[in-house]
Coordinates of C-alpha atoms and ligand atoms in Angstrom, one line a residue:
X1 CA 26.1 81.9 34.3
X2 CA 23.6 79.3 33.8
X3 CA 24.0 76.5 36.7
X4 CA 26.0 73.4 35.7
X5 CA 26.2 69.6 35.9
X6 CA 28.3 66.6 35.8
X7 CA 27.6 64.4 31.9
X8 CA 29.5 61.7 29.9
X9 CA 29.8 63.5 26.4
X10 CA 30.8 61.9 23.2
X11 CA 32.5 64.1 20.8
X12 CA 33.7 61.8 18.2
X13 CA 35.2 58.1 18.0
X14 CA 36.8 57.2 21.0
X15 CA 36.3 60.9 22.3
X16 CA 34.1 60.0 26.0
X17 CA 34.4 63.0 28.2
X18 CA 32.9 63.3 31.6
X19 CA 32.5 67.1 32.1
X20 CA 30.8 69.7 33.3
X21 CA 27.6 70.9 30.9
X22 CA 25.0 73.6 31.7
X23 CA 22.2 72.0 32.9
X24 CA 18.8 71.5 30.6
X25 CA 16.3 73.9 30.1
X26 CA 12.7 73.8 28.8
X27 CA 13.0 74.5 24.8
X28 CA 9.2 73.3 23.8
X29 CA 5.9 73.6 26.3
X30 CA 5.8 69.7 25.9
X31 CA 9.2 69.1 27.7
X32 CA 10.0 68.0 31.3
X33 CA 13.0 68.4 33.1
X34 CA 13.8 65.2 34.8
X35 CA 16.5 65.0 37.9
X36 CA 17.9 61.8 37.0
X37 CA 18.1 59.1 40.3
X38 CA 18.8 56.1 38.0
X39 CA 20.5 55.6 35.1
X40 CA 22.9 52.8 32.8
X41 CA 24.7 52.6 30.0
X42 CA 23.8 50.6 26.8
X43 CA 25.6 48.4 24.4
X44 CA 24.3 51.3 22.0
X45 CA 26.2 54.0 23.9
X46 CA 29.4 51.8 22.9
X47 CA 28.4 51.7 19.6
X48 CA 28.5 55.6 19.6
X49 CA 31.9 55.8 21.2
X50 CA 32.9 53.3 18.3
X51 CA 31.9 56.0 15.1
X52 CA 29.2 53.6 14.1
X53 CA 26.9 57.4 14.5
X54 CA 28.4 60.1 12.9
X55 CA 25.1 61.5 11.8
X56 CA 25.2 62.2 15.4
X57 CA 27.7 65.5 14.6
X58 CA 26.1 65.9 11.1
X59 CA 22.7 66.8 12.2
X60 CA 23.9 68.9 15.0
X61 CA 26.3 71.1 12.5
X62 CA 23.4 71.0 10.0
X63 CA 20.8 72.5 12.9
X64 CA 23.2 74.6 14.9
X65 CA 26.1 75.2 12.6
X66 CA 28.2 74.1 15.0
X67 CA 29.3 70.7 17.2
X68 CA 29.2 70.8 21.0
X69 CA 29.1 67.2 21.7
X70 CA 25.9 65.0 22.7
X71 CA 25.2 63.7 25.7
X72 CA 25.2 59.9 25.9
X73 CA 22.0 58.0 27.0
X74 CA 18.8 57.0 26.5
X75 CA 17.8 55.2 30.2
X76 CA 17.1 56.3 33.5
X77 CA 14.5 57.0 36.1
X78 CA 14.4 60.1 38.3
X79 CA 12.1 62.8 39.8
X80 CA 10.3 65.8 37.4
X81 CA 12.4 69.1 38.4
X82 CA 9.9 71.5 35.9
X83 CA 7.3 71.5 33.3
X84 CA 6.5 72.8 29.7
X85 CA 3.2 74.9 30.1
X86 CA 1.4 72.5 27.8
X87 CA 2.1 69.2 30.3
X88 CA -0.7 67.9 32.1
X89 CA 0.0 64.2 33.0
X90 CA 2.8 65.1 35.5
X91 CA 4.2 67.7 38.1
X92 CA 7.5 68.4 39.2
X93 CA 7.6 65.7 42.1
X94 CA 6.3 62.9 40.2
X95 CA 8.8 60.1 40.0
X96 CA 9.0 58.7 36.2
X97 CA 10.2 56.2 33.7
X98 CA 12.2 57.8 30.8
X99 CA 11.8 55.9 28.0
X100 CA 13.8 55.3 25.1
X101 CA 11.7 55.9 22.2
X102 CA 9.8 59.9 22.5
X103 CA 6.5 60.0 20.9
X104 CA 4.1 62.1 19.6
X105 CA 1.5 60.4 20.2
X106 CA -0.9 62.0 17.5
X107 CA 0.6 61.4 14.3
X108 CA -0.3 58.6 12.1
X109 CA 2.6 56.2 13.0
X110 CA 2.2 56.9 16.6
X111 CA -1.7 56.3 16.5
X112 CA -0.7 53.0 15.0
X113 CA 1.9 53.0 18.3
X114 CA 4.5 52.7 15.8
X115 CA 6.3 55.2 18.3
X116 CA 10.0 54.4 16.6
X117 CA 8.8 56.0 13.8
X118 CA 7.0 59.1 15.0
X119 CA 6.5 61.6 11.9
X120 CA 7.1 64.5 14.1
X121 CA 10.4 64.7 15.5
X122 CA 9.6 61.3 18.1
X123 CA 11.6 58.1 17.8
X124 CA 14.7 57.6 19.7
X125 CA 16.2 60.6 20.1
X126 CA 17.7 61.0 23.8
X127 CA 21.7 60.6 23.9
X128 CA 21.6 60.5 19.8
X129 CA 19.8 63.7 18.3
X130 CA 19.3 65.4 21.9
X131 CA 21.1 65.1 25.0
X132 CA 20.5 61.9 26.9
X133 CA 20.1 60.7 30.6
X134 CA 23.5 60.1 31.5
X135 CA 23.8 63.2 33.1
X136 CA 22.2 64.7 36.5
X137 CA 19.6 67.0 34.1
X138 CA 17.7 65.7 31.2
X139 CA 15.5 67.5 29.1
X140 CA 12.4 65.4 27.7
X141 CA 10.2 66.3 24.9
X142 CA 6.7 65.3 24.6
X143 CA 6.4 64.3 28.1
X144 CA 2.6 63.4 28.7
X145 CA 3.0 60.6 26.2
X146 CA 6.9 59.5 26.6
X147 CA 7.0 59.4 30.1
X148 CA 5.7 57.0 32.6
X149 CA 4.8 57.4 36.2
X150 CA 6.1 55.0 38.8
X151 CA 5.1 53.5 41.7
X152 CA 7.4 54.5 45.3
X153 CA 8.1 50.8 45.6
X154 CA 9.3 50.1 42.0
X155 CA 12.9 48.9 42.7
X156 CA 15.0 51.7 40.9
X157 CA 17.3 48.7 39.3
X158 CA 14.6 46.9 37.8
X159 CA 13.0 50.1 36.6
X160 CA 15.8 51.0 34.8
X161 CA 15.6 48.3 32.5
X162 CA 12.4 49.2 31.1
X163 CA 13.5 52.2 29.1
X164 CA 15.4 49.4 26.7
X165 CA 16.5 46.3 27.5
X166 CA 13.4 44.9 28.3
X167 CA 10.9 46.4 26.0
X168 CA 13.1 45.5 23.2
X169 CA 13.2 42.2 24.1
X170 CA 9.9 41.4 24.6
X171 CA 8.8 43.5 21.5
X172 CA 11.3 42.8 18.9
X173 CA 12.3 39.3 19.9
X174 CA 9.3 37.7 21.8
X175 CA 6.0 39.3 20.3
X176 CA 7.4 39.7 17.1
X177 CA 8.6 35.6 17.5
X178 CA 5.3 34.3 18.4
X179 CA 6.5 32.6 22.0
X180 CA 3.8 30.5 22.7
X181 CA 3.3 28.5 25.9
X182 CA 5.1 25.0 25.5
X183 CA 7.0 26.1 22.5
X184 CA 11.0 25.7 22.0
X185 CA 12.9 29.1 21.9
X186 CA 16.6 29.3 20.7
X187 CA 18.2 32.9 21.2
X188 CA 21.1 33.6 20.0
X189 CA 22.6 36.4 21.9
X190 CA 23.3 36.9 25.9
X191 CA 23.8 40.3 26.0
X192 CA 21.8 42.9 27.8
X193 CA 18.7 42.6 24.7
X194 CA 19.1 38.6 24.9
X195 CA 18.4 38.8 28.5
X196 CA 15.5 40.6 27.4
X197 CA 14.3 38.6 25.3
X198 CA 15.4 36.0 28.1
X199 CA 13.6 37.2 31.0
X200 CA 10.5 38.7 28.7
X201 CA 9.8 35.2 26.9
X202 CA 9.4 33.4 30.5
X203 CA 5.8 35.4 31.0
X204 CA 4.4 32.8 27.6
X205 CA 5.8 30.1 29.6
X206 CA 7.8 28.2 26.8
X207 CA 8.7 24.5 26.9
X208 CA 12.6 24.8 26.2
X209 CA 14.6 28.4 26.2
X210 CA 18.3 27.2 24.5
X211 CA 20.6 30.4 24.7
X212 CA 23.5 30.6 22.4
X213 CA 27.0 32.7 23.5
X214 CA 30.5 32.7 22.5
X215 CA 31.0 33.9 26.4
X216 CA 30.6 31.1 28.9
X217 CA 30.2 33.4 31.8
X218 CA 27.5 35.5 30.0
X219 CA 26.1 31.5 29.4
X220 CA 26.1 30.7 33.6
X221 CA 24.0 33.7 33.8
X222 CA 21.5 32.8 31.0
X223 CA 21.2 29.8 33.4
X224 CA 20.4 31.5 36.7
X225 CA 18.3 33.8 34.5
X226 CA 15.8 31.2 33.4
X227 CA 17.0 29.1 30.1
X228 CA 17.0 25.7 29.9
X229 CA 20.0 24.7 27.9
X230 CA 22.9 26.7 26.7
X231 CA 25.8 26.2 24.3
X232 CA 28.7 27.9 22.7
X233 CA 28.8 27.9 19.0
X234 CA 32.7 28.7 19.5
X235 CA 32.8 25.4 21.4
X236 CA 29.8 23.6 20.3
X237 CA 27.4 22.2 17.3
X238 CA 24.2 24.4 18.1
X239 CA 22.1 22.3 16.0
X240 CA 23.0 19.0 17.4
X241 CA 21.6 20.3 20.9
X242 CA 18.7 21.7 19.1
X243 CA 17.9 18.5 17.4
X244 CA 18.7 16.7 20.8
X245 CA 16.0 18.8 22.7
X246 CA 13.7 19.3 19.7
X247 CA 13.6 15.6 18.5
X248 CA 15.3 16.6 15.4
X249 CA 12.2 19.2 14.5
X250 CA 14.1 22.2 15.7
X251 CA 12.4 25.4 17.3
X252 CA 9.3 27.3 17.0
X253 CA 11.0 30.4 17.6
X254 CA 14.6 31.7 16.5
X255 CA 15.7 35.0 18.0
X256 CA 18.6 36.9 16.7
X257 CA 20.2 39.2 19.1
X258 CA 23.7 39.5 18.5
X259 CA 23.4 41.3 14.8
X260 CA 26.2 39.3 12.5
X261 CA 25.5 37.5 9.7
X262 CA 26.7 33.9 11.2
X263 CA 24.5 34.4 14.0
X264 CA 21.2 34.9 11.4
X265 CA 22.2 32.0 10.0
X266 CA 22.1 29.8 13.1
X267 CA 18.3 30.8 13.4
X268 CA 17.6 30.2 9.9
X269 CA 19.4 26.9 10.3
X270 CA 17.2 25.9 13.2
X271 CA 14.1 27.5 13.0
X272 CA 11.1 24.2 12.2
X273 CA 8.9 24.5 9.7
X274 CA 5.9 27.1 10.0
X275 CA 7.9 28.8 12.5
X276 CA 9.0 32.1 13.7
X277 CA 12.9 34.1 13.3
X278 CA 12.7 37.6 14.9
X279 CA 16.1 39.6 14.3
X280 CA 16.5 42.0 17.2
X281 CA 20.1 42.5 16.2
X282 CA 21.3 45.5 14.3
X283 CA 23.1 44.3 11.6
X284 CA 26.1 46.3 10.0
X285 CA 26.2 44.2 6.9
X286 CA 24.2 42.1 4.2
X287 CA 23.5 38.7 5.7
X288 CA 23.3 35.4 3.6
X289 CA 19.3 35.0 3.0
X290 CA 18.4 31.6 1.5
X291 CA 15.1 32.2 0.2
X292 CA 15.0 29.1 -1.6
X293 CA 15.6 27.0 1.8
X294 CA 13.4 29.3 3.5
X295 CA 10.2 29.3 2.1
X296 CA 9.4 25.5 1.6
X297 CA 9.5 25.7 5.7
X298 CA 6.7 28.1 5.5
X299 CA 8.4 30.6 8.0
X300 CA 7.7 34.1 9.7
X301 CA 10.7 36.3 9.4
X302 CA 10.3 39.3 11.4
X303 CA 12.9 42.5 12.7
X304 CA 12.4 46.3 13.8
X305 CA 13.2 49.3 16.0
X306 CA 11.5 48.8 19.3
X307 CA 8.8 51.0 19.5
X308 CA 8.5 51.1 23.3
X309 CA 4.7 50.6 23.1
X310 CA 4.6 47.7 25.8
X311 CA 6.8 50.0 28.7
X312 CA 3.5 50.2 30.6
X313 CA 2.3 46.6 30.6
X314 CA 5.8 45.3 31.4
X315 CA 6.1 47.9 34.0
X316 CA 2.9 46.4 36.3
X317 CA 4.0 42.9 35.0
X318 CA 7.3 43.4 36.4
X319 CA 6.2 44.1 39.7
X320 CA 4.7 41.1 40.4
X321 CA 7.3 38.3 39.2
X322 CA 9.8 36.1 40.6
X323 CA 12.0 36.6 37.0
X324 CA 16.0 37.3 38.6
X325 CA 15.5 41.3 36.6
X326 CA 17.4 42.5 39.3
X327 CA 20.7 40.0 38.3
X328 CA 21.1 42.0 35.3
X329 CA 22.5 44.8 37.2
X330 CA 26.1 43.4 38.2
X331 CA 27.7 46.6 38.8
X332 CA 27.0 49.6 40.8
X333 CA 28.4 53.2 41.0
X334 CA 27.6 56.2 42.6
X335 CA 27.4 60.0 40.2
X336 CA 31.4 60.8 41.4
X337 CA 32.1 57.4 39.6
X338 CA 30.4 57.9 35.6
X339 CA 33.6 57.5 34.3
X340 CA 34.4 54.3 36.4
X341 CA 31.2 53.4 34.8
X342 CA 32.1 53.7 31.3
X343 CA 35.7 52.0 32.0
X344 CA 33.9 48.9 33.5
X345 CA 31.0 48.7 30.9
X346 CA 33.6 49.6 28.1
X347 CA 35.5 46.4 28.9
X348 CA 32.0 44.4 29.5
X349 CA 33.8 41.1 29.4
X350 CA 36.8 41.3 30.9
X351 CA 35.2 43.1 34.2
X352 CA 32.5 40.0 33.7
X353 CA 29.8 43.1 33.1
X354 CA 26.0 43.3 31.8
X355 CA 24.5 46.7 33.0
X356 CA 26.5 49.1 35.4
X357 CA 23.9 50.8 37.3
X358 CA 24.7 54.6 38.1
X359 CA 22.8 56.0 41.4
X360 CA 22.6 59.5 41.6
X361 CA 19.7 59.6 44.5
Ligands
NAD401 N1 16.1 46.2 17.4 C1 16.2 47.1 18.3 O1 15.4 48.0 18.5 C2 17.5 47.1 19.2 C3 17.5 47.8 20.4 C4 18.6 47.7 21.2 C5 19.7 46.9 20.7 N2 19.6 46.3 19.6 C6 20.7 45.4 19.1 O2 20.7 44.1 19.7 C7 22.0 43.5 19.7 C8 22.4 43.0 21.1 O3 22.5 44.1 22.0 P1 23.3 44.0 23.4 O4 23.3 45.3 24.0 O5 22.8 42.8 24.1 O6 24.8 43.7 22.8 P2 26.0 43.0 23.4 O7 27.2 43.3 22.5 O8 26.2 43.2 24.9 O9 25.7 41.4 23.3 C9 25.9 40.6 22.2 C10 26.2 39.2 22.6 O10 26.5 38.5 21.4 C11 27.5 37.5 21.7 N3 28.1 37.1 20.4 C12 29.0 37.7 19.6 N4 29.3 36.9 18.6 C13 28.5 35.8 18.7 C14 28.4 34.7 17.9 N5 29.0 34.5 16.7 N6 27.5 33.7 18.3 C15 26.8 33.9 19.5 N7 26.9 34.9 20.3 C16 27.8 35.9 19.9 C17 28.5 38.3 22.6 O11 29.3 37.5 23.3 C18 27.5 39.1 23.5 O12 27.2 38.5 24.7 C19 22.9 44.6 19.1 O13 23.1 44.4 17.7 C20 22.1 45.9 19.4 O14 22.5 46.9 18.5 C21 18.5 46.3 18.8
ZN402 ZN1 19.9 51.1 24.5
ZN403 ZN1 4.3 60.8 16.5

């Protein structure tokens, strides 16, 4: 019998399972098996639990012809257990970044480090079309270009948040939005991505960061974490406290990072003319899009998968910065606990949550 381990399993909506699985095995010559030290759970991972994925059993029957359930996650650090024979960047030993996007890295998309779209099998494909990380074994393919090495010192909490979280932030909702230095931000969104985009936007060193939440204690955290204003649209009129800080212009930059139509409309609504609205947010539905508002404000409109293609610059930039990262992380649990960590980030606000942190070192 082929040794086990301890993994949280979806099998279908609201079907979680932490259980035993047999552990990974190398499949391809350009895999690594990684012994995971450090990993979380993402609003994504919910998402799954929720049905919103049922290609995830689709693909799988259409493969295998038949459904064992996937392993959830697609974030982690740990330590390389073994090797494909065609890996050359690392050795077991080597302490890595798992990132969320795979890649390639020869194919036309990825040479244009469009890695979410990687034309041969890349993409993001841990804890949705292969097993993921929330589990003490994960298998990843094309190692030499999807992994990333770390440094001993590299606190494992911070590093943890650069397999998503922060990469999608600063790729989807910062570069993508133009943040300039001494620029007005508004982001609409304080979940785990809003942080992101929260922490991410503070290396352009904008003028004003206004953070929008219906969730006042997610709000007192944007706060410690660096914005300058918050309000709650439940509560508040956002525009009147963007026209108070903006003069009445509004921002340069709108970020999206909730994904509902109402929240698109708040940075359409406040977004100044020849500026920039990047949607981070996946939306589940058509959203209102006035064109013919829109265009006499000569505006950027920008959205996308993250592609993962600035992991290694935020990974030394993150090194050296006084940015809170490390607040994100409000709760901690050891490998006996997974499921205690699913319970806690399942009910995210009501046990006052943003990313559990799972230690398995
Ligand atoms: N583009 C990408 O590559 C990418 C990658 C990861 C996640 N995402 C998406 O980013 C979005 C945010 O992810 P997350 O993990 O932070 O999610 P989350 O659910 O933790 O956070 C969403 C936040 O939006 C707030 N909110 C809900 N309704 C609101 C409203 N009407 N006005 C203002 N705030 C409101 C919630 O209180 C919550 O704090 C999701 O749609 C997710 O799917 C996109
Ligand atoms: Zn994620
Ligand atoms: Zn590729």
């Amino acid at each position: 019998m082929s040794p086990t381990m301890k993994a949280l399993t979806y099998y279908g909506e609201g079907d979680i399972r932490v259980e035993d699985r047999p552990k990974p095995t190398i499949l391809e010559p350009t895999d690594a098996i990684i012994r995971i030290q450090t990993t979380t759970i993402c609003g994504t991972d919910l998402g799954i639990s929720h049905g919103k994925n049922p290609e995830i059993e689709q693909v799988a029957r259409e493969k295998t012809g038949e459904w064992n359930g996937r392993i959830l996650g697609h974030e982690g650090i740990g330590v390389v257990e073994e090797v494909g024979s065609a890996v050359t960047n690392f050795a077991p030993g080597d302490k890595v970044l798992i990132s969320c996007i795979s890649r390639c890295g020869a194919c036309e998309n990825c040479q244009k480090q469009l890695y979410s779209h990687c034309l041969n099998g890349g993409s993001w494909i841990l804890g949705y079309m292969i097993d993921g990380t929330l589990a003490e074994y994960v298998r990843t393919p094309f190692a030499d270009t999807s992994l990333y090495p770390i440094p001993d010192d590299l606190d494992k909490e911070v590093g943890v948040f650069l397999s998503d979280a922060l990469p999608t932030g600063h790729e989807i909702g910062v570069q993508y939005g133009e943040v300039k230095p001494g620029t007005d931000v508004l982001i609409v969104g304080a979940g785990p991505v809003g942080m992101g985009v929260l922490l991410t936007s503070q290396f352009y060193s904008p003028a004003n960061i206004i953070v929008a939440d219906m969730d006042d204690n997610r709000l007192q955290m944007a706060l410690r974490m660096g914005a300058t204003h918050t309000v709650n649209p439940g509560k508040d009129d956002v525009k009147a406290l963007v026209d108070e800080v903006t003069g009445g212009r509004g921002v340069d930059t709108a970020i999206e990072a909730v994904g509902l139509p109402a929240t698109w409309e708040l940075c359409a609504e406040n977004v100044k003319e020849g500026g920039n609205v990047a949607v981070v947010g996946v939306h589940g539905k058509p959203v209102n899009f006035e064109l013919n508002k829109l265009w006499i404000k000569n505006v950027t409109i920008t959205t996308g998968l993250v592609n993962a293609n600035t992991t290694g610059m935020l990974l030394k930039a993150v090194q050296n910065t006084a940015l809170p990262i490390k607040a994100l992380a409000t709760h901690h649990f050891t490998w006996d606990q997974l499921g205690q960590a699913w319970e806690t980030f399942y009910n995210a606000e009501k046990n006052r949550a943003m990313k559990v942190i799972i230690d398995n070192s």
